[in-house]
Tab-separated table of N, CA and C in Angstrom:
chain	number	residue	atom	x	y	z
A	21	UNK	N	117.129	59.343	90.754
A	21	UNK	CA	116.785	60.224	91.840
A	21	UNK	C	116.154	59.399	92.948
A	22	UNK	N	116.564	59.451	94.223
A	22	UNK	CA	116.420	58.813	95.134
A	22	UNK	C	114.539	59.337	95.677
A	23	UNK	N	113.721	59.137	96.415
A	23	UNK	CA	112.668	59.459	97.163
A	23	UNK	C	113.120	60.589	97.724
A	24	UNK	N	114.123	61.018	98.676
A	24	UNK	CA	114.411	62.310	98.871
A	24	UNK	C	114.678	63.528	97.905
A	25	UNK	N	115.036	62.946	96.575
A	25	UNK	CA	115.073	64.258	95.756
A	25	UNK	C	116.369	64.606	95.683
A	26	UNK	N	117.607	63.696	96.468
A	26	UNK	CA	118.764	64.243	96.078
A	26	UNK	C	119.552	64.278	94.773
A	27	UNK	N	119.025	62.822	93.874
A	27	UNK	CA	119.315	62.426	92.814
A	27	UNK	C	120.583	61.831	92.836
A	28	UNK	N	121.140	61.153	94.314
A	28	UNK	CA	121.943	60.172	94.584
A	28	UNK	C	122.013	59.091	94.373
A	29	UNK	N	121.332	58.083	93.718
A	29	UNK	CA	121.275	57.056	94.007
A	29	UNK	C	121.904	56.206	94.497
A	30	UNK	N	123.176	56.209	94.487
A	30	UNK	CA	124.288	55.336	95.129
A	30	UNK	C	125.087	54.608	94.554
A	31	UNK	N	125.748	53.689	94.818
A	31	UNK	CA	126.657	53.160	94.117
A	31	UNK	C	125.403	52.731	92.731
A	32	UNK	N	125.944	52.127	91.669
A	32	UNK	CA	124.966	51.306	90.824
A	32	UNK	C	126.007	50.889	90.022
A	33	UNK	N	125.585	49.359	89.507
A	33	UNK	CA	126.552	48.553	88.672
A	33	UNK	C	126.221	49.323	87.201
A	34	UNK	N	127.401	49.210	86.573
A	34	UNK	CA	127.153	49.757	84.674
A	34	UNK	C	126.721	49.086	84.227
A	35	UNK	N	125.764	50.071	83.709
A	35	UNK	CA	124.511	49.319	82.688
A	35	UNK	C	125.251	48.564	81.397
A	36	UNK	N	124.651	47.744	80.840
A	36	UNK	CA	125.582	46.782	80.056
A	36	UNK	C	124.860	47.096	78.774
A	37	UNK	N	125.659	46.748	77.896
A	37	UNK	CA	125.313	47.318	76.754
A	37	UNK	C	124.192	47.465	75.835
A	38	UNK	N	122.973	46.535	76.775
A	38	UNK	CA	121.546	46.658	75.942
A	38	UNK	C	121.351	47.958	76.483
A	39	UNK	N	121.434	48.097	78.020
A	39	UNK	CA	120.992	49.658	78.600
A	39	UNK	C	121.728	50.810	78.490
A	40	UNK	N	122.588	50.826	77.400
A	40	UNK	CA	123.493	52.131	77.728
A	40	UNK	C	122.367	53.282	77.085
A	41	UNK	N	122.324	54.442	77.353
A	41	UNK	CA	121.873	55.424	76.925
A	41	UNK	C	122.891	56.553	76.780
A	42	UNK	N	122.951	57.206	76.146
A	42	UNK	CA	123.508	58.606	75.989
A	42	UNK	C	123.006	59.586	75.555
A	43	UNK	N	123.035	60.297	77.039
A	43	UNK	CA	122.346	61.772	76.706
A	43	UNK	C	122.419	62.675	76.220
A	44	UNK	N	121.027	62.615	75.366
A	44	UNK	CA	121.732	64.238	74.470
A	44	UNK	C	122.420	64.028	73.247
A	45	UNK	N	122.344	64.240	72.624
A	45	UNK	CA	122.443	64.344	70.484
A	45	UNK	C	123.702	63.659	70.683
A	46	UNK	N	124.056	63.058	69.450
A	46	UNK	CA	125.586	62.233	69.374
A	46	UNK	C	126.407	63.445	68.425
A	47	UNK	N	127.465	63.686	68.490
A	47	UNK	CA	127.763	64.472	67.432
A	47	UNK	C	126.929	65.787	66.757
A	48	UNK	N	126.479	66.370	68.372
A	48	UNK	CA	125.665	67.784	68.561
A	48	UNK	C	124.536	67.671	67.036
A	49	UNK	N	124.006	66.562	67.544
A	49	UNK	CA	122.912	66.465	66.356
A	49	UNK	C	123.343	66.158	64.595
A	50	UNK	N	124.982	66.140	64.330
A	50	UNK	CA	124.768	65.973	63.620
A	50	UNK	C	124.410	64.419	62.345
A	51	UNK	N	124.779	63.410	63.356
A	51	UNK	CA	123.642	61.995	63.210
A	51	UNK	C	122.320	61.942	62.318
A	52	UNK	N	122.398	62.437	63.534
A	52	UNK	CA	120.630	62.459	63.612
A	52	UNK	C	119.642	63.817	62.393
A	53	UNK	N	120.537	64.540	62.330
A	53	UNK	CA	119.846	65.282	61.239
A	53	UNK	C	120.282	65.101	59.675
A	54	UNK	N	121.346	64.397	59.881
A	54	UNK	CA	121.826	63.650	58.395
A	54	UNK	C	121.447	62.360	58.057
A	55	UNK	N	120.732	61.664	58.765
A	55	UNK	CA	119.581	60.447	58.760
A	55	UNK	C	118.722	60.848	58.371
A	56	UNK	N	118.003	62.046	59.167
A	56	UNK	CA	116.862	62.725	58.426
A	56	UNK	C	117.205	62.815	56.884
A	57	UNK	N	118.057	63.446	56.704
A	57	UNK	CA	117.907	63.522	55.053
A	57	UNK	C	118.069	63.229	54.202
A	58	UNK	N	118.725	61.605	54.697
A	58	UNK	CA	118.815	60.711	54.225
A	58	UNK	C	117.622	60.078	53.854
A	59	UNK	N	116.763	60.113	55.082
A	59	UNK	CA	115.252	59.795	54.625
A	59	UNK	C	114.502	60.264	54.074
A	60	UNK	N	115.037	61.495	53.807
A	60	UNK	CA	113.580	62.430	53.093
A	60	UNK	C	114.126	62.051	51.634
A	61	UNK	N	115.352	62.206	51.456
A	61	UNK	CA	116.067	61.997	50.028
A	61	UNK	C	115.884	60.580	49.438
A	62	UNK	N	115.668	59.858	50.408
A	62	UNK	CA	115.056	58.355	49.370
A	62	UNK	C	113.636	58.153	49.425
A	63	UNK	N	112.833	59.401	50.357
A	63	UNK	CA	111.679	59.303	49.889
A	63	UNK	C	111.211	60.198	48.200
A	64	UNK	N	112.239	61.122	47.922
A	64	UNK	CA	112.076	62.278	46.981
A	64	UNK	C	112.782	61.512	45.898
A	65	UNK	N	113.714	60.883	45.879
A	65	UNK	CA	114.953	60.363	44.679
A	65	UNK	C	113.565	59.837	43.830
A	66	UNK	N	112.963	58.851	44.017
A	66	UNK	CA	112.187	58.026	43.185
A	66	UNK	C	110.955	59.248	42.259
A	67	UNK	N	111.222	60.209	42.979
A	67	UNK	CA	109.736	61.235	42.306
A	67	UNK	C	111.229	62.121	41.219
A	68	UNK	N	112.107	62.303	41.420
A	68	UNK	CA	112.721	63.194	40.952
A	68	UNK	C	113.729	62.407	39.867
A	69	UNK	N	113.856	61.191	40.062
A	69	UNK	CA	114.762	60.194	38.866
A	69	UNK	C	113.908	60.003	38.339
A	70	UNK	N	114.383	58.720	37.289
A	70	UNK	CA	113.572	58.606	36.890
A	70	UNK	C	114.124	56.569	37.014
A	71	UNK	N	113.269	56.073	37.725
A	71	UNK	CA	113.576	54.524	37.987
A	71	UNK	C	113.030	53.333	36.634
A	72	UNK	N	112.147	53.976	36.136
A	72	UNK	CA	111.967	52.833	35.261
A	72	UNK	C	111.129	51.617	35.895
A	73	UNK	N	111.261	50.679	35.173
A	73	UNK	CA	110.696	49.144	35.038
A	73	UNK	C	112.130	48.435	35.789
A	74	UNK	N	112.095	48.360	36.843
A	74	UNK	CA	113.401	47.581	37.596
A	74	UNK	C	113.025	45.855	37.448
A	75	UNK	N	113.330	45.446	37.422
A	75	UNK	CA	113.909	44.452	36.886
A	75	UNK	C	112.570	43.279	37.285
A	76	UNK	N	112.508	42.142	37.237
A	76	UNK	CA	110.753	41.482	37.443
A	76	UNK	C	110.388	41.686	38.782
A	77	UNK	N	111.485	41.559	39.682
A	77	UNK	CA	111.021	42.486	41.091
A	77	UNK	C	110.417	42.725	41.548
A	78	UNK	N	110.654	43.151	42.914
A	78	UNK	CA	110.098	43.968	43.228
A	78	UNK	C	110.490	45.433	43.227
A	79	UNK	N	109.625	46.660	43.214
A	79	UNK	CA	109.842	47.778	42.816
A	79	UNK	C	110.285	48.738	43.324
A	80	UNK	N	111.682	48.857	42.615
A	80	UNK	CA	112.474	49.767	43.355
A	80	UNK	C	111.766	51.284	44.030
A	81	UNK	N	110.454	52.147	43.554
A	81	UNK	CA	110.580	53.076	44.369
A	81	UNK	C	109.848	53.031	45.735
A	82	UNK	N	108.920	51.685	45.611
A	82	UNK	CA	108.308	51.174	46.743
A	82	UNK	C	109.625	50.944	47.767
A	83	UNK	N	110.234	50.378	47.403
A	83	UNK	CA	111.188	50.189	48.196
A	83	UNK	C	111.849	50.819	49.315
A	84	UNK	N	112.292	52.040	48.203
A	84	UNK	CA	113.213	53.488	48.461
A	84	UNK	C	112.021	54.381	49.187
A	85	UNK	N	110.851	54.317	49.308
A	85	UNK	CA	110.240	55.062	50.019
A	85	UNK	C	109.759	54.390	51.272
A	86	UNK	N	109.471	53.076	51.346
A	86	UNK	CA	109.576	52.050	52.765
A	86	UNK	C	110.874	52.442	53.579
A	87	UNK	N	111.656	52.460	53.127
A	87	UNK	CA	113.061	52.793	53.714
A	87	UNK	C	113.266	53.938	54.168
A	88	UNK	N	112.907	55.183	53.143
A	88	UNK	CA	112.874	56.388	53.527
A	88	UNK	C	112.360	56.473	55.281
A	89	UNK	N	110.892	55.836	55.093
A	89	UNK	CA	110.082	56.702	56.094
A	89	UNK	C	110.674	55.915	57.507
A	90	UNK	N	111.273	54.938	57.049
A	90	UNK	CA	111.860	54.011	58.413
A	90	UNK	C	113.183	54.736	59.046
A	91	UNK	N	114.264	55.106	58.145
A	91	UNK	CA	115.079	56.105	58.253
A	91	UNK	C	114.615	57.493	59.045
A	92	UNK	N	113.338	58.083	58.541
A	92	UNK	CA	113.247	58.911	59.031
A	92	UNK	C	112.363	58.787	60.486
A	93	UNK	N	111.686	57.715	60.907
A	93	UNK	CA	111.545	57.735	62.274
A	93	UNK	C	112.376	57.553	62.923
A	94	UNK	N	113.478	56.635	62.464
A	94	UNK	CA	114.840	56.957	63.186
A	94	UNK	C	115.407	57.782	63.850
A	95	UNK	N	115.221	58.963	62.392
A	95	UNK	CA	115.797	59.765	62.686
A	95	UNK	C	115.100	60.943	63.938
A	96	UNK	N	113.648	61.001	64.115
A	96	UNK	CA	112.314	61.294	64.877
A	96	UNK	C	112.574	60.743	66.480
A	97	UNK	N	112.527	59.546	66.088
A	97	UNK	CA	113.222	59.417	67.403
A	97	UNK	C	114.349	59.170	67.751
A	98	UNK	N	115.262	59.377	67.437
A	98	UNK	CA	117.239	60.029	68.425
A	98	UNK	C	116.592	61.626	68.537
A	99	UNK	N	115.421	62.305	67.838
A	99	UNK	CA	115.573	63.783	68.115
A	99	UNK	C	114.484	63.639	69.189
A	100	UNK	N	113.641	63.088	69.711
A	100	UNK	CA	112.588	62.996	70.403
A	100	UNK	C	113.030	62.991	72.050
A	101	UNK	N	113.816	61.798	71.673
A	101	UNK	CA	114.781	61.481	73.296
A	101	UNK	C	115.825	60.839	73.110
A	102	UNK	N	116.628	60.215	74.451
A	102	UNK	CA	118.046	59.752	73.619
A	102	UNK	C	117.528	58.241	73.653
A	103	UNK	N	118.059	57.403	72.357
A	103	UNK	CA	117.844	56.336	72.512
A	103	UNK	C	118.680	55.817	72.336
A	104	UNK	N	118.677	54.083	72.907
A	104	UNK	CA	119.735	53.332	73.585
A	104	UNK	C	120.691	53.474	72.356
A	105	UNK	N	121.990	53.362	72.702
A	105	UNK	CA	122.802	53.499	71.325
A	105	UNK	C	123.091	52.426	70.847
A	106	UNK	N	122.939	51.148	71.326
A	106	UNK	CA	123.185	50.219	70.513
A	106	UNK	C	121.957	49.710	69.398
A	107	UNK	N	121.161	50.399	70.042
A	107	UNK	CA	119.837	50.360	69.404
A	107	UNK	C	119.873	50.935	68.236
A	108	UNK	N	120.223	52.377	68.495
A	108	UNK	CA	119.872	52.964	67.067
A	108	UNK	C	120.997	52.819	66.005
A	109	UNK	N	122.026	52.403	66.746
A	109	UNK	CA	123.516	52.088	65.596
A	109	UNK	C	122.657	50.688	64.873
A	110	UNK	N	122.083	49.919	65.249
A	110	UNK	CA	121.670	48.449	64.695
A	110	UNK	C	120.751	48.910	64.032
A	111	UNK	N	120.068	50.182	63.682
A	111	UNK	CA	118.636	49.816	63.347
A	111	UNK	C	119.229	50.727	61.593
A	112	UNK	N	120.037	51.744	62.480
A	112	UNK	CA	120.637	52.208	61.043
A	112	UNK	C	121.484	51.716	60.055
A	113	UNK	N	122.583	50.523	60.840
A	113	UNK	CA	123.078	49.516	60.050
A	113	UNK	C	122.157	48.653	59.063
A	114	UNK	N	121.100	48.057	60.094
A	114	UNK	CA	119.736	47.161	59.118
A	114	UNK	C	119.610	47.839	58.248
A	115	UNK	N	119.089	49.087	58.313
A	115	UNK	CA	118.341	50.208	57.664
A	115	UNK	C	119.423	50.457	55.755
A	116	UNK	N	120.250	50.211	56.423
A	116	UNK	CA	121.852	50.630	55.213
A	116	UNK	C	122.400	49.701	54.362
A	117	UNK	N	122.235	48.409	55.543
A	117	UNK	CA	122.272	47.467	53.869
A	117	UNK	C	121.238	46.570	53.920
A	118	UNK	N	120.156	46.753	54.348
A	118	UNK	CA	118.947	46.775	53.183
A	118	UNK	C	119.403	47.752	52.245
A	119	UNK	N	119.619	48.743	52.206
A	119	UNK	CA	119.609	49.740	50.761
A	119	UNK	C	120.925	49.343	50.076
A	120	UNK	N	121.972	48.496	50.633
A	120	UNK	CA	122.928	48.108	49.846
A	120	UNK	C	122.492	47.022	48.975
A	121	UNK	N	121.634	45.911	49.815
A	121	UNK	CA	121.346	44.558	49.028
A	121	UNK	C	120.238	44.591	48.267
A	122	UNK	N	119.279	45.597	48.238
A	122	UNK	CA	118.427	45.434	48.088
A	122	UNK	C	117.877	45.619	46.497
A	123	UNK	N	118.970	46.528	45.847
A	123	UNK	CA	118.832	46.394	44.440
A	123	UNK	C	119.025	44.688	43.763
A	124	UNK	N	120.105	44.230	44.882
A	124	UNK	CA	120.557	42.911	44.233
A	124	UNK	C	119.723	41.725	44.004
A	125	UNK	N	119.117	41.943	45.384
A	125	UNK	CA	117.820	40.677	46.177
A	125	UNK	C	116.738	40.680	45.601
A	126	UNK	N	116.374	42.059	45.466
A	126	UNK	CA	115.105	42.424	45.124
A	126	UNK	C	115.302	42.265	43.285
A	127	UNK	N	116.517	42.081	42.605
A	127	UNK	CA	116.438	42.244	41.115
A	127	UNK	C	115.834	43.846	40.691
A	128	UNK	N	116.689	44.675	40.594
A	128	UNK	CA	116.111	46.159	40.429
A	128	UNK	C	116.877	45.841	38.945
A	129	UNK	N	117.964	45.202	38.358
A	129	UNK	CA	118.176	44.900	37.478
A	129	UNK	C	119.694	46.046	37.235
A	130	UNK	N	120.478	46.088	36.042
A	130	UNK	CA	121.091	47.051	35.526
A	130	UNK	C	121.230	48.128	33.970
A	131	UNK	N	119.708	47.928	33.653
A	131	UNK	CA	119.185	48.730	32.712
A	131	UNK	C	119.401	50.220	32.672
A	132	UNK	N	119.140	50.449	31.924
A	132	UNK	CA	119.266	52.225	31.928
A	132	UNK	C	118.083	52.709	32.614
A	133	UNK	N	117.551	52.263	33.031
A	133	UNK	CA	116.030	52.792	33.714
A	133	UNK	C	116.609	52.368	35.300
A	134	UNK	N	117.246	51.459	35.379
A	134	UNK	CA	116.994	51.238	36.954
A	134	UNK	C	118.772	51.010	37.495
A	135	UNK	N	119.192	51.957	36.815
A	135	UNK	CA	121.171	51.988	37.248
A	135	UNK	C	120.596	53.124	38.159
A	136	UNK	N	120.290	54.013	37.979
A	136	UNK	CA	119.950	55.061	38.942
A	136	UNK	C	119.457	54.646	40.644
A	137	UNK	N	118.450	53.758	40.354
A	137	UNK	CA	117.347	53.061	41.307
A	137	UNK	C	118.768	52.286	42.658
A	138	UNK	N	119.537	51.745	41.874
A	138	UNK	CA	120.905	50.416	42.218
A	138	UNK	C	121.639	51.476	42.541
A	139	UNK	N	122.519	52.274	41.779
A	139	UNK	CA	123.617	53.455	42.479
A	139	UNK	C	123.214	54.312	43.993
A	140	UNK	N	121.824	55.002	43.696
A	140	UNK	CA	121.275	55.599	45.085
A	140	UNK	C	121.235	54.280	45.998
A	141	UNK	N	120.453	53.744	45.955
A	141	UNK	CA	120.551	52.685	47.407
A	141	UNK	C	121.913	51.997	47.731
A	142	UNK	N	122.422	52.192	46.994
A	142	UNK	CA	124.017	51.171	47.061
A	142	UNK	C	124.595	52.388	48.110
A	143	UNK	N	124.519	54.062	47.405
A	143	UNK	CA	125.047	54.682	48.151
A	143	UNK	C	124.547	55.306	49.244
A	144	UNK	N	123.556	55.819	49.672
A	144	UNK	CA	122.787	55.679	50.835
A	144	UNK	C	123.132	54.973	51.696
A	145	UNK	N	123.033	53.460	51.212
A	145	UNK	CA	122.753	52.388	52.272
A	145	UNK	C	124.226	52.945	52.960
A	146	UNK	N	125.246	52.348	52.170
A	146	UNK	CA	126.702	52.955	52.664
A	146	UNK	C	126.999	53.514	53.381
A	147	UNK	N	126.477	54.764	52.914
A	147	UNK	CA	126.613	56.007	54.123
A	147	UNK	C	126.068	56.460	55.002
A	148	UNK	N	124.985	55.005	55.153
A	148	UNK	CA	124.056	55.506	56.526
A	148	UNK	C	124.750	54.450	57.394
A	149	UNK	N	125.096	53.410	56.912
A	149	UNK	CA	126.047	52.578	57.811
A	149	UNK	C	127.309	53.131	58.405
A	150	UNK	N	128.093	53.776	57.239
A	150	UNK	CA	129.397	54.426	58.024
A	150	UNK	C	128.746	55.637	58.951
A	151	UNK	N	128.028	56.621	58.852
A	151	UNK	CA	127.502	57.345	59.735
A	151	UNK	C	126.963	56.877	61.037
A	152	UNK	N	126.205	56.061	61.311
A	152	UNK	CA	125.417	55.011	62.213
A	152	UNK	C	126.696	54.924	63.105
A	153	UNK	N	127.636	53.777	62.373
A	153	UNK	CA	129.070	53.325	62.681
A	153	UNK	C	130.214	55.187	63.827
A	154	UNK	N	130.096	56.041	62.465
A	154	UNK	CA	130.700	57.101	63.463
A	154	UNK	C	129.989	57.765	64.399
A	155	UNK	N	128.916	57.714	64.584
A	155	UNK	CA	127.929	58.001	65.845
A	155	UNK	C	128.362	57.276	66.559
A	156	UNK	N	128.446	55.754	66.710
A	156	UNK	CA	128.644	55.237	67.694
A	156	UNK	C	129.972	54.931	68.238
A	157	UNK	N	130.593	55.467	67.733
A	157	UNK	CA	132.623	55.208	68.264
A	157	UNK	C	132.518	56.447	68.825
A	158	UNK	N	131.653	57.787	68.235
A	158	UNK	CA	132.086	58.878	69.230
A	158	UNK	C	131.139	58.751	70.351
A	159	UNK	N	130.055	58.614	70.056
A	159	UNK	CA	129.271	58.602	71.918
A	159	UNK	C	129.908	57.681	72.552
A	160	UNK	N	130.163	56.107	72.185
A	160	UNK	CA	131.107	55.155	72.999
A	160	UNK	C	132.299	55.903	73.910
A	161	UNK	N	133.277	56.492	72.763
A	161	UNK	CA	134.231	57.267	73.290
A	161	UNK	C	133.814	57.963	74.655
A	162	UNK	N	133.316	58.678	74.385
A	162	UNK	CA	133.014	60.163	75.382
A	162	UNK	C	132.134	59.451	76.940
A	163	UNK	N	131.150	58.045	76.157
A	163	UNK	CA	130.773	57.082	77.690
A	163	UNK	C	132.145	56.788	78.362
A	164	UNK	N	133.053	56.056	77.759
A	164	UNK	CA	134.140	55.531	77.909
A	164	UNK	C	134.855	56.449	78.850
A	165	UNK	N	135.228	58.006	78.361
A	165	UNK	CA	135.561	58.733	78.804
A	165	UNK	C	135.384	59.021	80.234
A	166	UNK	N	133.995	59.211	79.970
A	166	UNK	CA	133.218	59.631	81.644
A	166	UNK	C	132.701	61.327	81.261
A	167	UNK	N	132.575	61.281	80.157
A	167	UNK	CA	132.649	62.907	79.746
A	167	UNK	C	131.120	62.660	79.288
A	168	UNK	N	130.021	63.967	79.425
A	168	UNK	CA	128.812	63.786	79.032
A	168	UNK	C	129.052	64.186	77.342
A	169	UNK	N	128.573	63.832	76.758
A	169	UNK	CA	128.160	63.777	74.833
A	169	UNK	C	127.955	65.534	75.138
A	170	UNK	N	128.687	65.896	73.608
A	170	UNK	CA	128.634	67.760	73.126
A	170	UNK	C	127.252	67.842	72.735
């Protein structure tokens, strides 16, 4: 918005891909509210499985609940305001395989106590990456387009 209030600004070069923003929910919120529960669900999995003694490690539900709550500011803020999209596609990728590698790295082991602990984060991580991933081909798209995000 210009000093006059017309909200012209004028020509302006395209913002490059650290600055892109897109306004307004990706996939009419649904991203962003399936991150959420993604986060709440790896904060709850560890109270509701049962994880065991994971492997000499470090401990898988510490883990799964560090992750959780990181997931879920994520998810706090894409609902707060729009944030840059390359931003939040990277943070949910990080966010996804950490939970892929992290049974491996961390030694959660493959015991009967901690297959549970290894399957959830393997699949989580997964599907917060491919989600992350389809958030960002459709807001790309629709920038691309010239069309404002549904």
């Amino acid at each position: 918005m210009t000093a006059s209030g017309s909200g012209d600004a004028g020509p302006a070069a395209a913002p490059g891909l650290w600055q892109q923003r897109v306004p307004g929910p990706q996939l009419p919120g649904l991203v962003t509210g399936i991150t959420l529960m993604f986060g709440l669900w790896l904060i709850l999995a560890p109270v509701w499985w049962t994880y065991g003694t994971t492997g000499g490690g470090f401990d898988a539900r510490l883990s799964d609940v560090l992750a959780g709550v990181a997931v879920i500011a994520l998810a706090i803020a894409r609902l707060a305001r729009p944030v840059r999209l390359i931003t939040a596609t990277l943070a949910a990728v990080l966010l996804g395989g950490w939970l892929v590698i992290a049974p491996f790295l961390l030694d959660y082991g493959f015991g009967a106590d901690s297959t549970s602990a290894t399957v959830n984060d393997v699949v989580v991580g997964v599907n917060l990456v491919g989600l992350a991933l389809l958030g960002y081909l459709d807001a790309q798209s629709r920038l691309e387009a010239g069309g404002a995000p549904r």
